[in-house]
Amino acid sequence: MNTTSGRPRDPRIAATVLSATRELLLEVGFDRLSVRAVATRAGVSRAAIGRRWESKAQLVLDAVLGVAPDLTPFDGADREGWIRWVVTGSSELFRQPEVRAAVPGLLATLRDHDELRTALWQNFAGPAAELLPAEDGGSDTDTARALLALGAGAAMFLSLIAPSEDTDEMRAAILAILLPGAGVQGTLPGTSPSPRFGVSGA
């Protein structure tokens, strides 16, 4: 646990702040959201937030993605199950109202912050990529990273640009392309309900 002045940080403060951030994202959007407003809504000081998050972008990222990726859906999954979860889970993530409210502003901010952008990709893509089984055993991280980029990229595009196309049929069509391309044959692509993609602690 992180400490400040030798005293452990209260995890309840972080949970309250993240909840307040999600509420304000829905109410005012990313651009009008401020750390001051979050502190007021959460009933904490700005200093308390500053000790935990270095910027508004980091705060919003933790609020909508979680402080660490949830690898449970990937752990033990076969190659087909791993790919299906990337497509369906990514879609569920980007359809969440608070995520849709945050993404446009986050993309503009991340464009100018190389370190934050790199950390985001490494922290969330890296651990999941290690869990994609290779066709001949072991792991297949290069293919996994490409599949994560394709699956998450498609989900973000559909959510923001073409929401009318964000359907089960479209996800099935995407799986029909990705599964054979990744060496998975003989199955009919489909979608099924699944828990939130890649997040925990939010």
PDB file of C-alpha atoms in Angstrom:
ATOM      1  CA  MET A   1       0.000   0.000   0.000  1.00  0.00           C
ATOM      2  CA  ASN A   2       1.268   3.473  -0.838  1.00  0.00           C
ATOM      3  CA  THR A   3       1.904   5.783   2.086  1.00  0.00           C
ATOM      4  CA  THR A   4       2.131   9.505   2.652  1.00  0.00           C
ATOM      5  CA  SER A   5       4.041  10.847   5.691  1.00  0.00           C
ATOM      6  CA  GLY A   6       4.225   7.303   7.009  1.00  0.00           C
ATOM      7  CA  ARG A   7       0.444   6.897   7.077  1.00  0.00           C
ATOM      8  CA  PRO A   8      -1.404   4.380   4.886  1.00  0.00           C
ATOM      9  CA  ARG A   9      -3.787   5.845   2.334  1.00  0.00           C
ATOM     10  CA  ASP A  10      -7.443   5.131   2.869  1.00  0.00           C
ATOM     11  CA  PRO A  11      -8.676   3.060  -0.108  1.00  0.00           C
ATOM     12  CA  ARG A  12     -12.169   4.434   0.474  1.00  0.00           C
ATOM     13  CA  ILE A  13     -10.980   7.852  -0.673  1.00  0.00           C
ATOM     14  CA  ALA A  14      -9.810   6.463  -4.016  1.00  0.00           C
ATOM     15  CA  ALA A  15     -13.093   4.614  -4.533  1.00  0.00           C
ATOM     16  CA  THR A  16     -15.117   7.735  -3.722  1.00  0.00           C
ATOM     17  CA  VAL A  17     -13.018   9.894  -6.034  1.00  0.00           C
ATOM     18  CA  LEU A  18     -13.284   7.448  -8.934  1.00  0.00           C
ATOM     19  CA  SER A  19     -17.043   7.203  -8.481  1.00  0.00           C
ATOM     20  CA  ALA A  20     -17.357  11.006  -8.422  1.00  0.00           C
ATOM     21  CA  THR A  21     -15.256  11.201 -11.582  1.00  0.00           C
ATOM     22  CA  ARG A  22     -17.567   8.825 -13.436  1.00  0.00           C
ATOM     23  CA  GLU A  23     -20.619  10.777 -12.290  1.00  0.00           C
ATOM     24  CA  LEU A  24     -19.164  14.070 -13.502  1.00  0.00           C
ATOM     25  CA  LEU A  25     -18.096  12.594 -16.817  1.00  0.00           C
ATOM     26  CA  LEU A  26     -21.734  11.760 -17.480  1.00  0.00           C
ATOM     27  CA  GLU A  27     -22.910  15.181 -16.309  1.00  0.00           C
ATOM     28  CA  VAL A  28     -20.374  17.565 -17.866  1.00  0.00           C
ATOM     29  CA  GLY A  29     -18.055  15.525 -20.101  1.00  0.00           C
ATOM     30  CA  PHE A  30     -14.268  15.297 -20.143  1.00  0.00           C
ATOM     31  CA  ASP A  31     -13.463  18.858 -21.204  1.00  0.00           C
ATOM     32  CA  ARG A  32     -15.529  20.535 -18.472  1.00  0.00           C
ATOM     33  CA  LEU A  33     -14.557  18.065 -15.763  1.00  0.00           C
ATOM     34  CA  SER A  34     -12.047  19.492 -13.292  1.00  0.00           C
ATOM     35  CA  VAL A  35     -10.097  18.061 -10.387  1.00  0.00           C
ATOM     36  CA  ARG A  36     -11.627  20.772  -8.199  1.00  0.00           C
ATOM     37  CA  ALA A  37     -15.139  19.618  -9.115  1.00  0.00           C
ATOM     38  CA  VAL A  38     -14.234  15.989  -8.453  1.00  0.00           C
ATOM     39  CA  ALA A  39     -12.799  16.898  -5.051  1.00  0.00           C
ATOM     40  CA  THR A  40     -15.945  18.800  -4.160  1.00  0.00           C
ATOM     41  CA  ARG A  41     -18.224  15.972  -5.290  1.00  0.00           C
ATOM     42  CA  ALA A  42     -16.146  13.365  -3.454  1.00  0.00           C
ATOM     43  CA  GLY A  43     -15.802  15.476  -0.298  1.00  0.00           C
ATOM     44  CA  VAL A  44     -11.996  15.329  -0.295  1.00  0.00           C
ATOM     45  CA  SER A  45      -9.225  17.859  -0.759  1.00  0.00           C
ATOM     46  CA  ARG A  46      -7.522  18.523  -4.075  1.00  0.00           C
ATOM     47  CA  ALA A  47      -4.284  17.548  -2.338  1.00  0.00           C
ATOM     48  CA  ALA A  48      -5.708  14.101  -1.592  1.00  0.00           C
ATOM     49  CA  ILE A  49      -6.398  13.630  -5.279  1.00  0.00           C
ATOM     50  CA  GLY A  50      -2.998  15.038  -6.262  1.00  0.00           C
ATOM     51  CA  ARG A  51      -1.238  12.491  -4.084  1.00  0.00           C
ATOM     52  CA  ARG A  52      -2.900   9.679  -6.006  1.00  0.00           C
ATOM     53  CA  TRP A  53      -3.140  10.985  -9.574  1.00  0.00           C
ATOM     54  CA  GLU A  54      -0.697  13.281 -11.337  1.00  0.00           C
ATOM     55  CA  SER A  55      -3.206  14.624 -13.872  1.00  0.00           C
ATOM     56  CA  LYS A  56      -6.862  14.738 -14.814  1.00  0.00           C
ATOM     57  CA  ALA A  57      -6.163  12.305 -17.639  1.00  0.00           C
ATOM     58  CA  GLN A  58      -4.726   9.715 -15.270  1.00  0.00           C
ATOM     59  CA  LEU A  59      -7.677  10.151 -12.939  1.00  0.00           C
ATOM     60  CA  VAL A  60     -10.174   9.664 -15.759  1.00  0.00           C
ATOM     61  CA  LEU A  61      -8.320   6.647 -17.115  1.00  0.00           C
ATOM     62  CA  ASP A  62      -8.465   4.939 -13.727  1.00  0.00           C
ATOM     63  CA  ALA A  63     -12.127   5.880 -13.374  1.00  0.00           C
ATOM     64  CA  VAL A  64     -13.208   4.335 -16.674  1.00  0.00           C
ATOM     65  CA  LEU A  65     -10.689   1.515 -17.086  1.00  0.00           C
ATOM     66  CA  GLY A  66      -9.832   0.637 -13.511  1.00  0.00           C
ATOM     67  CA  VAL A  67      -6.491   0.801 -11.769  1.00  0.00           C
ATOM     68  CA  ALA A  68      -5.382  -2.579 -13.161  1.00  0.00           C
ATOM     69  CA  PRO A  69      -6.554  -4.919 -15.925  1.00  0.00           C
ATOM     70  CA  ASP A  70      -8.843  -7.779 -14.975  1.00  0.00           C
ATOM     71  CA  LEU A  71      -7.185 -10.800 -16.544  1.00  0.00           C
ATOM     72  CA  THR A  72      -9.695 -13.330 -15.247  1.00  0.00           C
ATOM     73  CA  PRO A  73     -11.491 -13.800 -18.604  1.00  0.00           C
ATOM     74  CA  PHE A  74      -8.155 -14.468 -20.336  1.00  0.00           C
ATOM     75  CA  ASP A  75      -6.612 -16.758 -17.760  1.00  0.00           C
ATOM     76  CA  GLY A  76      -6.942 -20.351 -18.922  1.00  0.00           C
ATOM     77  CA  ALA A  77      -8.852 -19.434 -22.093  1.00  0.00           C
ATOM     78  CA  ASP A  78      -8.035 -21.267 -25.291  1.00  0.00           C
ATOM     79  CA  ARG A  79      -7.088 -19.337 -28.410  1.00  0.00           C
ATOM     80  CA  GLU A  80     -10.675 -18.987 -29.606  1.00  0.00           C
ATOM     81  CA  GLY A  81     -11.975 -17.937 -26.190  1.00  0.00           C
ATOM     82  CA  TRP A  82      -9.230 -15.331 -25.833  1.00  0.00           C
ATOM     83  CA  ILE A  83     -10.126 -13.731 -29.172  1.00  0.00           C
ATOM     84  CA  ARG A  84     -13.865 -13.828 -28.508  1.00  0.00           C
ATOM     85  CA  TRP A  85     -13.327 -12.039 -25.211  1.00  0.00           C
ATOM     86  CA  VAL A  86     -11.270  -9.300 -26.852  1.00  0.00           C
ATOM     87  CA  VAL A  87     -14.101  -8.555 -29.294  1.00  0.00           C
ATOM     88  CA  THR A  88     -17.081  -8.838 -26.954  1.00  0.00           C
ATOM     89  CA  GLY A  89     -15.356  -7.330 -23.929  1.00  0.00           C
ATOM     90  CA  SER A  90     -13.962  -4.382 -25.878  1.00  0.00           C
ATOM     91  CA  SER A  91     -17.417  -3.700 -27.249  1.00  0.00           C
ATOM     92  CA  GLU A  92     -18.931  -3.694 -23.769  1.00  0.00           C
ATOM     93  CA  LEU A  93     -16.250  -1.337 -22.508  1.00  0.00           C
ATOM     94  CA  PHE A  94     -16.665   1.282 -25.221  1.00  0.00           C
ATOM     95  CA  ARG A  95     -20.459   1.176 -25.028  1.00  0.00           C
ATOM     96  CA  GLN A  96     -20.438   2.266 -21.394  1.00  0.00           C
ATOM     97  CA  PRO A  97     -21.762   5.846 -21.128  1.00  0.00           C
ATOM     98  CA  GLU A  98     -18.898   7.109 -18.983  1.00  0.00           C
ATOM     99  CA  VAL A  99     -16.349   5.662 -21.392  1.00  0.00           C
ATOM    100  CA  ARG A 100     -18.067   7.240 -24.396  1.00  0.00           C
ATOM    101  CA  ALA A 101     -18.059  10.562 -22.532  1.00  0.00           C
ATOM    102  CA  ALA A 102     -14.351  10.300 -21.712  1.00  0.00           C
ATOM    103  CA  VAL A 103     -12.780   8.883 -24.869  1.00  0.00           C
ATOM    104  CA  PRO A 104     -12.803  11.928 -27.208  1.00  0.00           C
ATOM    105  CA  GLY A 105     -11.100  14.149 -24.636  1.00  0.00           C
ATOM    106  CA  LEU A 106      -8.739  11.394 -23.562  1.00  0.00           C
ATOM    107  CA  LEU A 107      -7.619  10.769 -27.142  1.00  0.00           C
ATOM    108  CA  ALA A 108      -6.762  14.441 -27.594  1.00  0.00           C
ATOM    109  CA  THR A 109      -4.853  14.461 -24.307  1.00  0.00           C
ATOM    110  CA  LEU A 110      -3.001  11.205 -24.930  1.00  0.00           C
ATOM    111  CA  ARG A 111      -1.849  12.453 -28.319  1.00  0.00           C
ATOM    112  CA  ASP A 112       0.421  14.940 -26.558  1.00  0.00           C
ATOM    113  CA  HIS A 113       1.564  12.720 -23.671  1.00  0.00           C
ATOM    114  CA  ASP A 114       3.836   9.962 -24.920  1.00  0.00           C
ATOM    115  CA  GLU A 115       4.621   8.511 -21.501  1.00  0.00           C
ATOM    116  CA  LEU A 116       0.989   8.229 -20.468  1.00  0.00           C
ATOM    117  CA  ARG A 117      -0.005   6.742 -23.807  1.00  0.00           C
ATOM    118  CA  THR A 118       2.824   4.188 -23.689  1.00  0.00           C
ATOM    119  CA  ALA A 119       2.050   3.225 -20.101  1.00  0.00           C
ATOM    120  CA  LEU A 120      -1.629   2.729 -20.942  1.00  0.00           C
ATOM    121  CA  TRP A 121      -0.843   0.336 -23.783  1.00  0.00           C
ATOM    122  CA  GLN A 122       1.831  -1.577 -21.882  1.00  0.00           C
ATOM    123  CA  ASN A 123      -0.169  -1.914 -18.661  1.00  0.00           C
ATOM    124  CA  PHE A 124      -3.367  -3.132 -20.279  1.00  0.00           C
ATOM    125  CA  ALA A 125      -2.264  -4.858 -23.480  1.00  0.00           C
ATOM    126  CA  GLY A 126       0.931  -6.418 -22.175  1.00  0.00           C
ATOM    127  CA  PRO A 127      -0.442  -8.708 -19.441  1.00  0.00           C
ATOM    128  CA  ALA A 128      -3.369  -9.871 -21.583  1.00  0.00           C
ATOM    129  CA  ALA A 129      -1.118 -10.507 -24.580  1.00  0.00           C
ATOM    130  CA  GLU A 130       1.007 -12.880 -22.525  1.00  0.00           C
ATOM    131  CA  LEU A 131      -2.034 -15.114 -22.023  1.00  0.00           C
ATOM    132  CA  LEU A 132      -2.873 -15.829 -25.677  1.00  0.00           C
ATOM    133  CA  PRO A 133      -1.911 -19.483 -26.278  1.00  0.00           C
ATOM    134  CA  ALA A 134       0.258 -20.039 -29.339  1.00  0.00           C
ATOM    135  CA  GLU A 135      -0.871 -22.586 -31.901  1.00  0.00           C
ATOM    136  CA  ASP A 136       2.102 -24.762 -30.977  1.00  0.00           C
ATOM    137  CA  GLY A 137       2.036 -24.073 -27.240  1.00  0.00           C
ATOM    138  CA  GLY A 138       3.594 -21.275 -25.225  1.00  0.00           C
ATOM    139  CA  SER A 139       2.420 -17.718 -25.822  1.00  0.00           C
ATOM    140  CA  ASP A 140       1.920 -15.640 -28.950  1.00  0.00           C
ATOM    141  CA  THR A 141       2.353 -12.050 -27.829  1.00  0.00           C
ATOM    142  CA  ASP A 142       2.926 -10.470 -31.244  1.00  0.00           C
ATOM    143  CA  THR A 143      -0.336 -11.863 -32.594  1.00  0.00           C
ATOM    144  CA  ALA A 144      -2.078 -11.012 -29.330  1.00  0.00           C
ATOM    145  CA  ARG A 145      -1.089  -7.350 -29.540  1.00  0.00           C
ATOM    146  CA  ALA A 146      -2.356  -7.165 -33.101  1.00  0.00           C
ATOM    147  CA  LEU A 147      -5.645  -8.777 -32.091  1.00  0.00           C
ATOM    148  CA  LEU A 148      -6.022  -6.386 -29.159  1.00  0.00           C
ATOM    149  CA  ALA A 149      -5.434  -3.428 -31.462  1.00  0.00           C
ATOM    150  CA  LEU A 150      -7.954  -4.740 -33.996  1.00  0.00           C
ATOM    151  CA  GLY A 151     -10.603  -5.747 -31.478  1.00  0.00           C
ATOM    152  CA  ALA A 152     -10.379  -2.678 -29.261  1.00  0.00           C
ATOM    153  CA  GLY A 153      -9.937  -0.374 -32.247  1.00  0.00           C
ATOM    154  CA  ALA A 154     -13.044  -1.710 -33.937  1.00  0.00           C
ATOM    155  CA  ALA A 155     -15.051  -1.385 -30.734  1.00  0.00           C
ATOM    156  CA  MET A 156     -13.957   2.216 -30.218  1.00  0.00           C
ATOM    157  CA  PHE A 157     -14.696   3.132 -33.854  1.00  0.00           C
ATOM    158  CA  LEU A 158     -18.156   1.597 -33.766  1.00  0.00           C
ATOM    159  CA  SER A 159     -19.005   3.234 -30.444  1.00  0.00           C
ATOM    160  CA  LEU A 160     -17.884   6.729 -31.449  1.00  0.00           C
ATOM    161  CA  ILE A 161     -18.264   6.872 -35.224  1.00  0.00           C
ATOM    162  CA  ALA A 162     -20.810   4.257 -36.269  1.00  0.00           C
ATOM    163  CA  PRO A 163     -23.021   3.415 -33.279  1.00  0.00           C
ATOM    164  CA  SER A 164     -25.826   2.223 -35.564  1.00  0.00           C
ATOM    165  CA  GLU A 165     -23.473  -0.549 -36.729  1.00  0.00           C
ATOM    166  CA  ASP A 166     -22.524  -1.588 -33.193  1.00  0.00           C
ATOM    167  CA  THR A 167     -24.581  -4.778 -33.203  1.00  0.00           C
ATOM    168  CA  ASP A 168     -24.211  -8.458 -32.415  1.00  0.00           C
ATOM    169  CA  GLU A 169     -24.189  -9.116 -36.149  1.00  0.00           C
ATOM    170  CA  MET A 170     -21.244  -6.761 -36.642  1.00  0.00           C
ATOM    171  CA  ARG A 171     -19.320  -8.396 -33.809  1.00  0.00           C
ATOM    172  CA  ALA A 172     -20.010 -11.806 -35.335  1.00  0.00           C
ATOM    173  CA  ALA A 173     -18.675 -10.528 -38.670  1.00  0.00           C
ATOM    174  CA  ILE A 174     -15.535  -9.211 -36.976  1.00  0.00           C
ATOM    175  CA  LEU A 175     -14.991 -12.560 -35.285  1.00  0.00           C
ATOM    176  CA  ALA A 176     -15.498 -14.311 -38.622  1.00  0.00           C
ATOM    177  CA  ILE A 177     -12.483 -12.378 -39.898  1.00  0.00           C
ATOM    178  CA  LEU A 178     -10.276 -12.498 -36.812  1.00  0.00           C
ATOM    179  CA  LEU A 179     -10.676 -16.140 -35.825  1.00  0.00           C
ATOM    180  CA  PRO A 180      -9.502 -17.722 -39.117  1.00  0.00           C
ATOM    181  CA  GLY A 181      -6.834 -15.042 -39.451  1.00  0.00           C
ATOM    182  CA  ALA A 182      -5.454 -16.116 -36.067  1.00  0.00           C
ATOM    183  CA  GLY A 183      -5.516 -19.794 -37.005  1.00  0.00           C
ATOM    184  CA  VAL A 184      -8.822 -20.756 -35.348  1.00  0.00           C
ATOM    185  CA  GLN A 185     -10.892 -22.860 -37.730  1.00  0.00           C
ATOM    186  CA  GLY A 186     -14.147 -24.770 -37.706  1.00  0.00           C
ATOM    187  CA  THR A 187     -16.264 -22.598 -35.419  1.00  0.00           C
ATOM    188  CA  LEU A 188     -19.127 -20.241 -36.083  1.00  0.00           C
ATOM    189  CA  PRO A 189     -18.416 -16.788 -34.674  1.00  0.00           C
ATOM    190  CA  GLY A 190     -20.913 -15.531 -32.164  1.00  0.00           C
ATOM    191  CA  THR A 191     -21.215 -13.314 -29.144  1.00  0.00           C
ATOM    192  CA  SER A 192     -22.480 -13.883 -25.657  1.00  0.00           C
ATOM    193  CA  PRO A 193     -22.874 -11.770 -22.534  1.00  0.00           C
ATOM    194  CA  SER A 194     -19.625 -11.296 -20.662  1.00  0.00           C
ATOM    195  CA  PRO A 195     -18.293  -9.175 -17.796  1.00  0.00           C
ATOM    196  CA  ARG A 196     -16.572  -5.838 -18.184  1.00  0.00           C
ATOM    197  CA  PHE A 197     -13.428  -5.952 -20.294  1.00  0.00           C
ATOM    198  CA  GLY A 198     -10.019  -5.372 -18.839  1.00  0.00           C
ATOM    199  CA  VAL A 199     -10.954  -3.457 -15.713  1.00  0.00           C
ATOM    200  CA  SER A 200     -10.960  -3.828 -11.981  1.00  0.00           C
ATOM    201  CA  GLY A 201     -11.265  -1.550  -9.049  1.00  0.00           C
ATOM    202  CA  ALA A 202     -13.582   0.922 -10.792  1.00  0.00           C
TER     203      ALA A 202
END
